[in-house]
Backbone as a ProteinNet text record, in pm:
[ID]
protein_1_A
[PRIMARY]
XXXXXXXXXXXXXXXXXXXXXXXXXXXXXXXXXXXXXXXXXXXXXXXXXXXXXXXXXXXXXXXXXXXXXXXXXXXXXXXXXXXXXXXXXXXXXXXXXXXXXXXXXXXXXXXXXXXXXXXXXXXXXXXXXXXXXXXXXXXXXXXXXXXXXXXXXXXXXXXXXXXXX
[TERTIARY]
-833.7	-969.1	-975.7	-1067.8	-1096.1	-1180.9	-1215.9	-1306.8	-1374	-1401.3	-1498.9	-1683.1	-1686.8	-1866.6	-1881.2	-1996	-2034.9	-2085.2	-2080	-2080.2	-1947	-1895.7	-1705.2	-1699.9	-1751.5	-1700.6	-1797.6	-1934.6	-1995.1	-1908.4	-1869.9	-1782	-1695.7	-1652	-1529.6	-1628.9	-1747.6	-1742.9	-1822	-1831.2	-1888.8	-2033.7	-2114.2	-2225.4	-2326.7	-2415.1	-2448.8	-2493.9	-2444.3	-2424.9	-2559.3	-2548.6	-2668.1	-2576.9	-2729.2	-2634.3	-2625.4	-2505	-2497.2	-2612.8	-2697.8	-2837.8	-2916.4	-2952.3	-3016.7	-2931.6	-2776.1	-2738.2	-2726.3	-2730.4	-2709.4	-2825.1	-2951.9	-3080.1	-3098.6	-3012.7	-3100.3	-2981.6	-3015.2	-2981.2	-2825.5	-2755.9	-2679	-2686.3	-2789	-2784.3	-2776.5	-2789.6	-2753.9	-2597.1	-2539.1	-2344.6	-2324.3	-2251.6	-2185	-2092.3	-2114.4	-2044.1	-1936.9	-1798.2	-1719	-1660.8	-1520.8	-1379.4	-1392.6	-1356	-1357.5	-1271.2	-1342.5	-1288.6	-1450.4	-1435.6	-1550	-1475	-1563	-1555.3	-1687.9	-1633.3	-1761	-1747.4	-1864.1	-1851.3	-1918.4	-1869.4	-1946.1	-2017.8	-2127.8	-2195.1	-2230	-2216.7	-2255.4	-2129.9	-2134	-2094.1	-1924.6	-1934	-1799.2	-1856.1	-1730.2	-1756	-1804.9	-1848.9	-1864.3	-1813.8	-1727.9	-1635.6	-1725.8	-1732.9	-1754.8	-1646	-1678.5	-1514.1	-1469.9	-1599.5	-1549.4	-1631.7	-1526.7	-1571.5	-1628.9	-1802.8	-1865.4	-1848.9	-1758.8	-1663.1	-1639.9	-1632.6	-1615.3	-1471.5	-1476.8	-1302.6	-1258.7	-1226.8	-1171.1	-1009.4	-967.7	-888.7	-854.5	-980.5	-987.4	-888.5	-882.9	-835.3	-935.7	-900.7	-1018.7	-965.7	-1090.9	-1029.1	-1071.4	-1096.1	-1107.3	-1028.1	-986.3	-913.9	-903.2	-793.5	-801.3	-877.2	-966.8	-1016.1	-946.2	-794.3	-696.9	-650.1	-615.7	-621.6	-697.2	-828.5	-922.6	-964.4	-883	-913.6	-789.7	-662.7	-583.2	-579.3	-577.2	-650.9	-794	-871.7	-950.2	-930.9	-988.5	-961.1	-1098.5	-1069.7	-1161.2	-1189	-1400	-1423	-1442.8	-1390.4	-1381.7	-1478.6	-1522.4	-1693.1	-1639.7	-1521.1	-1409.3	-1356.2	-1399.5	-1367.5	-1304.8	-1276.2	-1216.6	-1222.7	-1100.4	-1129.4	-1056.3	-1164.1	-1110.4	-1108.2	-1095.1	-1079.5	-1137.2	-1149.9	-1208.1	-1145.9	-1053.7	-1020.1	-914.9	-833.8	-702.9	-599.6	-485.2	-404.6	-454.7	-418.5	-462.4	-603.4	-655.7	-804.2	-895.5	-990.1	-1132.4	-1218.2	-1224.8	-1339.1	-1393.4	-1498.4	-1576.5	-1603.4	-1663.1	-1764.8	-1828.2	-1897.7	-2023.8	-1984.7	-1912.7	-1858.3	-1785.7	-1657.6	-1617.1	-1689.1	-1762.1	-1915.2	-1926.9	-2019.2	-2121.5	-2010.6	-1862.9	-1787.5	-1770	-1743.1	-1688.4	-1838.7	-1944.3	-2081.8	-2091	-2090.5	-2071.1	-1963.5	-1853.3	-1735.9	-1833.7	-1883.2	-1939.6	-2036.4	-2066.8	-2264.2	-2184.5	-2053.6	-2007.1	-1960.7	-1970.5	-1879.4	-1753.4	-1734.7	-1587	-1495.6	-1532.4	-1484.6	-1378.7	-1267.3	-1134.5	-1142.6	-1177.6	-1209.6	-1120.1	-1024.6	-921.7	-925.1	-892.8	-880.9	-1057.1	-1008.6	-1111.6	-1233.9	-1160.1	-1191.7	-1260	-1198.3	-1180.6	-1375.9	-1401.7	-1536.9	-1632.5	-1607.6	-1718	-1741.7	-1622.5	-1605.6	-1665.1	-1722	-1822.1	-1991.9	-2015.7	-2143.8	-2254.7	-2219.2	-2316.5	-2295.2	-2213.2	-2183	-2339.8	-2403.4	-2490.6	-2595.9	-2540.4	-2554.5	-2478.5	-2359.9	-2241.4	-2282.2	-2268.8	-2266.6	-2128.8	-2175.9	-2137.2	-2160.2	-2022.2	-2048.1	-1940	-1958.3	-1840	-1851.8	-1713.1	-1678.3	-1592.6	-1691.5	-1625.8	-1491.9	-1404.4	-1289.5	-1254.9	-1333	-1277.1	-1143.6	-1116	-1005.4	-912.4	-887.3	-782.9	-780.6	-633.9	-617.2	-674.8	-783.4	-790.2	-714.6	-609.1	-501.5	-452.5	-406.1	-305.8	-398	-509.1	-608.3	-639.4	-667.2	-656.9	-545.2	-416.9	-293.3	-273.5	-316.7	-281.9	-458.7	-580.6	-644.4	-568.8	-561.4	-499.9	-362.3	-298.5	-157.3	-202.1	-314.6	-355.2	-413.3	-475.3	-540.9	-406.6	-340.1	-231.6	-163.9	-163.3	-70	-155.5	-312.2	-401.6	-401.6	-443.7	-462.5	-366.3	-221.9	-142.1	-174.6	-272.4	-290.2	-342.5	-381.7	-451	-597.5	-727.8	-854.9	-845.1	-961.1	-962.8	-936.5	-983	-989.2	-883.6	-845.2	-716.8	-569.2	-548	-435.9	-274.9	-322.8	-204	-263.4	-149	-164	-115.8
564.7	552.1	430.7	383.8	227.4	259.6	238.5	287.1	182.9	55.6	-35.4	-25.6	92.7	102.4	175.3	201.7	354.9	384.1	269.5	317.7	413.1	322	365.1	459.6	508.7	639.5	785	725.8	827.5	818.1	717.3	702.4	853.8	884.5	973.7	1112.6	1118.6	1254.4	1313	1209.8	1285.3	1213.6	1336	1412.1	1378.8	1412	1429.8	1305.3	1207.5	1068.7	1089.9	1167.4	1169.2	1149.9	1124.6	1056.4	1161.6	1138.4	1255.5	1270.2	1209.6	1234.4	1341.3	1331.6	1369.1	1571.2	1523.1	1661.1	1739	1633.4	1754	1822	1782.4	1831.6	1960.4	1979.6	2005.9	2166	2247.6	2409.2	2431	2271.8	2283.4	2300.4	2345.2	2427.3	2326.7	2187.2	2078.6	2094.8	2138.9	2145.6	2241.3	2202.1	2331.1	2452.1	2567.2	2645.5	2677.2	2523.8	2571.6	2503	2511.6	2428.5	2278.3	2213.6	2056	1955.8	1788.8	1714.9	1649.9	1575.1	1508.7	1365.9	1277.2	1116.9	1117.7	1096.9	984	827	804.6	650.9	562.7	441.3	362.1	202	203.8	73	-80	-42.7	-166.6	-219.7	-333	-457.6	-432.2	-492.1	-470.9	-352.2	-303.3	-159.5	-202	-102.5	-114.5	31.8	19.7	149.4	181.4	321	381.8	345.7	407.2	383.9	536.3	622.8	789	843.2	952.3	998.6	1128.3	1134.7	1200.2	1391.6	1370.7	1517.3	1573.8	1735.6	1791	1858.4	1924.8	1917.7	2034.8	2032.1	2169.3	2174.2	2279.7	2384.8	2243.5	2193.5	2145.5	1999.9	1961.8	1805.9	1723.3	1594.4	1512	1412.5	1417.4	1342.8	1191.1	1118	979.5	945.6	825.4	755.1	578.5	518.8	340.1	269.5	161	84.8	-11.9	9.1	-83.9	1.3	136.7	227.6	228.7	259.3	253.5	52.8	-6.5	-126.1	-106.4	-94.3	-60.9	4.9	101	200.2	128.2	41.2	-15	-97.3	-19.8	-105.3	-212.1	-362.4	-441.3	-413.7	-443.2	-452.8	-332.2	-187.8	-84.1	1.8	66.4	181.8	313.7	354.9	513.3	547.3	609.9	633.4	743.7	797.3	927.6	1028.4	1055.8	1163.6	1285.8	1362.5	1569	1639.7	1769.8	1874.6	2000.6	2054.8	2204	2327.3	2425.8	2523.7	2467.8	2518	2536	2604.5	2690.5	2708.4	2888.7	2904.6	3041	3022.4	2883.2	2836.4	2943.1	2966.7	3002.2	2903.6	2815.9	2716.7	2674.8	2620.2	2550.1	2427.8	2365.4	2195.6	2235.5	2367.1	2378.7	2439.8	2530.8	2563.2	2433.6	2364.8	2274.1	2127.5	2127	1981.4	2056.9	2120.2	2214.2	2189.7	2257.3	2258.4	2114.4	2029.1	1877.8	1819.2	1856.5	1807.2	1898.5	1975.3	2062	1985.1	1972.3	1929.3	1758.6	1703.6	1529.1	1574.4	1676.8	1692.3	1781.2	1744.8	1825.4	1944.4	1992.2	2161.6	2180.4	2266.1	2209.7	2295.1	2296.3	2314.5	2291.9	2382	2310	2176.2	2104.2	2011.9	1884.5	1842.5	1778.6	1623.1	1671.4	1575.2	1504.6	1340.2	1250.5	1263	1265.2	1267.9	1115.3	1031.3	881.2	827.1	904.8	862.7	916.9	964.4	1057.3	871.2	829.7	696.3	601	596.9	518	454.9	366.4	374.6	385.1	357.4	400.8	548.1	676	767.1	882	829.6	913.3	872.4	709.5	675.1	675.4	675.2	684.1	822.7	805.8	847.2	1007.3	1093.3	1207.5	1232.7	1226.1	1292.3	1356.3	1414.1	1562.2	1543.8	1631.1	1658.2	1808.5	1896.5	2002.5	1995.7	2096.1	2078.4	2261.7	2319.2	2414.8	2527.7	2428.9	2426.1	2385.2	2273.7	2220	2233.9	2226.1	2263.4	2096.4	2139.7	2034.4	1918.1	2052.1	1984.5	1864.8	1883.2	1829.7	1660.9	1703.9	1587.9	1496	1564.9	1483.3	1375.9	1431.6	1382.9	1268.5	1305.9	1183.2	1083.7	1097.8	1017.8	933.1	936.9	881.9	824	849.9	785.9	634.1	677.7	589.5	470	536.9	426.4	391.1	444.9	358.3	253.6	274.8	149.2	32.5	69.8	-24.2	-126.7	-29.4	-120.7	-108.8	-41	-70.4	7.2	92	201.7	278.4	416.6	476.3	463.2	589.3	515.4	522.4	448.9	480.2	591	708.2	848.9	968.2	903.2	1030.3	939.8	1027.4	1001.9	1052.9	1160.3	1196.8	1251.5	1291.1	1347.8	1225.2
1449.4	1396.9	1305.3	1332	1241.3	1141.3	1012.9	889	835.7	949.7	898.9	923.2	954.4	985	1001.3	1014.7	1000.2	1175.7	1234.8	1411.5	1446.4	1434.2	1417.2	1377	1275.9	1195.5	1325.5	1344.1	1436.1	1536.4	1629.1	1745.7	1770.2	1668	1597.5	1616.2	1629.5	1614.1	1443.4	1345.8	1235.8	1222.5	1150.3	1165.6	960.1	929.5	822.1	786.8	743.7	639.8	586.1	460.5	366.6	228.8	196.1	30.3	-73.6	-211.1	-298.1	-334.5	-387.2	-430.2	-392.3	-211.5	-152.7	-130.3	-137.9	-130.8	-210	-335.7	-499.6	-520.5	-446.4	-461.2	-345.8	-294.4	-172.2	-154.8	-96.4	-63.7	31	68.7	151.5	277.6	296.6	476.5	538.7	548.7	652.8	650.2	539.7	566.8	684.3	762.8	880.4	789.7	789.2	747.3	864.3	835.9	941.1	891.3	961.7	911.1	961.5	861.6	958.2	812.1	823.5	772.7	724.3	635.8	529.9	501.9	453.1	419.5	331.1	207.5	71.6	111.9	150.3	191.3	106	92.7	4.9	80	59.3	146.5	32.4	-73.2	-123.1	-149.6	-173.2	-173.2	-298.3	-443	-526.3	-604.3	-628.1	-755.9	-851.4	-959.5	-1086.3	-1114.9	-1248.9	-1273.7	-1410.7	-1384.1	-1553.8	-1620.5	-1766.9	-1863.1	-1854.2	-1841.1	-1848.5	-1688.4	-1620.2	-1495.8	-1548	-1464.6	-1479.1	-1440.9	-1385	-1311.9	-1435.1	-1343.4	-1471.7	-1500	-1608.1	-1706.8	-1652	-1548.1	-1493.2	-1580.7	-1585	-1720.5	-1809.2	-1880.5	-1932.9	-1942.4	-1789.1	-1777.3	-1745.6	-1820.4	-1844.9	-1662.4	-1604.6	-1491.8	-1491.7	-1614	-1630.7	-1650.3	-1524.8	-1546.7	-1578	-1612.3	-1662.4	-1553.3	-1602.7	-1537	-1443.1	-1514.6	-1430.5	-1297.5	-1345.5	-1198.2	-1101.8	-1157.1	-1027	-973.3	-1042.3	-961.4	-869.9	-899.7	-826.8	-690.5	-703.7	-561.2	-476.1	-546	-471.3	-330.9	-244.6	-130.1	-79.2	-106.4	-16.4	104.2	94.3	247.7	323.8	280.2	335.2	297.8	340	331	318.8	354.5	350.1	204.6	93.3	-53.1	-26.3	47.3	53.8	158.9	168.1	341.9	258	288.7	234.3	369.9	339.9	420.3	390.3	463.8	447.8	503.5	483.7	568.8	610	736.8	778.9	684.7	767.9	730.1	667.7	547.2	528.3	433.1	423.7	332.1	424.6	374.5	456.9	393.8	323.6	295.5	435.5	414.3	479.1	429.1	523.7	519.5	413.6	381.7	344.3	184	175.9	68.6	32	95.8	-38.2	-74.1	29.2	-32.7	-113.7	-135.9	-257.8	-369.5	-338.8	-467.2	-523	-459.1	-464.6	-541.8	-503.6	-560.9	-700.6	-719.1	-855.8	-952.9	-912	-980.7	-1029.5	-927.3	-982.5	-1052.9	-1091.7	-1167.1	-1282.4	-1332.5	-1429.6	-1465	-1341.3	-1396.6	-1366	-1451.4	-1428.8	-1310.4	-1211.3	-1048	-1041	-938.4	-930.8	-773.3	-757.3	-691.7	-744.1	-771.7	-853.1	-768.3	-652.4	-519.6	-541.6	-455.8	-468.3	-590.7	-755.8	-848.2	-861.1	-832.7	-889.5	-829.6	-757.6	-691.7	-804.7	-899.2	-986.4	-1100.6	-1112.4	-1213.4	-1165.4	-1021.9	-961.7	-1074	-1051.5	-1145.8	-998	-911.2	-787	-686.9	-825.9	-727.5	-623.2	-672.2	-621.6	-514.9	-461	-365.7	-273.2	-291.8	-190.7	-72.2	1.9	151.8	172.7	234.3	304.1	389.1	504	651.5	713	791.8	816.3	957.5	972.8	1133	1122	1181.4	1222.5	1312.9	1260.7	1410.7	1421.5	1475.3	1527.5	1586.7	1636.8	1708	1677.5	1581.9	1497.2	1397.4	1291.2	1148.2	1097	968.1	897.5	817.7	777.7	723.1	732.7	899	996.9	1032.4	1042.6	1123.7	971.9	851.3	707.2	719.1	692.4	678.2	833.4	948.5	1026.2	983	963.1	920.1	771.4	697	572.7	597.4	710.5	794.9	866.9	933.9	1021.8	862.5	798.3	686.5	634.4	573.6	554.3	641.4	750.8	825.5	878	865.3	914	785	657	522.4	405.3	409.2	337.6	229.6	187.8	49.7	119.8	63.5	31.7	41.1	99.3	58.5	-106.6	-167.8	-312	-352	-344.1	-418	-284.6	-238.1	-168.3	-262.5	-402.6	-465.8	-423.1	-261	-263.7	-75.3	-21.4	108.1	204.2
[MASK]
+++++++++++++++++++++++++++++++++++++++++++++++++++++++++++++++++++++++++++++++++++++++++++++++++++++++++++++++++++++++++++++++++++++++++++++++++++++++++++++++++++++

C-alpha cells in the first residue's frame, strides 16, 4: 500500500474520510460497528505543533510531548498521521467504539487511548481527516503491524503518531 493520496488510500478499500470536527459533533453512526483498521490523515501542507497536547491525562499522564520530538517523528510529504486498529484477537472493540474513544481522549478526557497521542499536539487537529476499513475476516492486529512494516521500508520511520507496533 502506498500512503501518498487519498485515491490510493480508497484503492485499498477504506471508507469514511470525514474530518475530526465533523465527527466530534456528530452521534457516530457513520462508524461501522465492526472490527477493522483506521488512518488520521493530514492534507495541509507543514505542521504547526502546540507546546501542550490537547488529549486528555489519562491515570494522570500528561501526553505532551517536546517540540523537538514531534518534529522528529515528522514525516515529509505524507497525508498518513497514524494507522490504529480496532478488535482482533480477544478485543471486542470496534471502528465505532474506538474512534468515539480516540475522539474523546483529543476533546480531553482522560480515555485510555495512549496510542497516536502525538496528533492531539497538532494545531490543525480538528481538520485532519478519518477513514476506516472494516476487515471481517481478518485480525486487525496482524493487517496494523504489516501496514506500518510496509511504511517503514517505503519511508524509513514510522507514521508520525504510531510510536510503537
Amino acid at each position: 500500500m502506498i500512503f501518498e493520496t487519498i485515491e490510493q488510500i480508497k484503492e485499498h478499500g477504506f471508507e469514511g474520510f470525514i474530518r475530526i470536527s465533523e465527527l466530534m459533533n456528530s452521534d457516530y453512526e457513520i462508524v461501522p460497528k465492526e472490527k477493522g483498521i483506521y488512518l488520521i490523515l493530514h492534507l495541509e501542507d507543514e505542521p504547526v505543533f502546540l507546546n501542550d497536547n490537547v488529549g486528555g491525562h489519562f491515570k494522570n499522564r500528561n501526553p505532551t510531548v517536546s517540540q523537538a520530538e514531534l518534529l522528529n517523528n515528522w514525516v515529509d510529504n505524507l497525508i498518513v498521521l497514524y494507522i490504529g486498529k480496532a478488535g482482533g484477537g480477544n478485543s471486542k472493540a470496534t471502528l465505532n467504539s474506538r474512534i468515539k474513544d480516540y475522539m474523546k481522549f483529543g476533546s480531553g478526557q482522560p480515555i485510555g487511548h495512549w496510542g497516536g497521542r502525538l496528533i492531539w499536539q497538532l494545531s490543525n487537529y480538528m481538520n485532519l481527516i478519518v477513514c476506516w476499513k472494516e476487515t471481517p475476516n481478518d485480525d486487525p492486529r496482524e493487517i496494523e503491524k504489516d501496514l506500518i512494516k510496509t511504511f517503514v521500508i517505503i519511508y524509513g520511520k514510522r507514521p508520525f503518531a504510531n510510536l510503537q507496533g
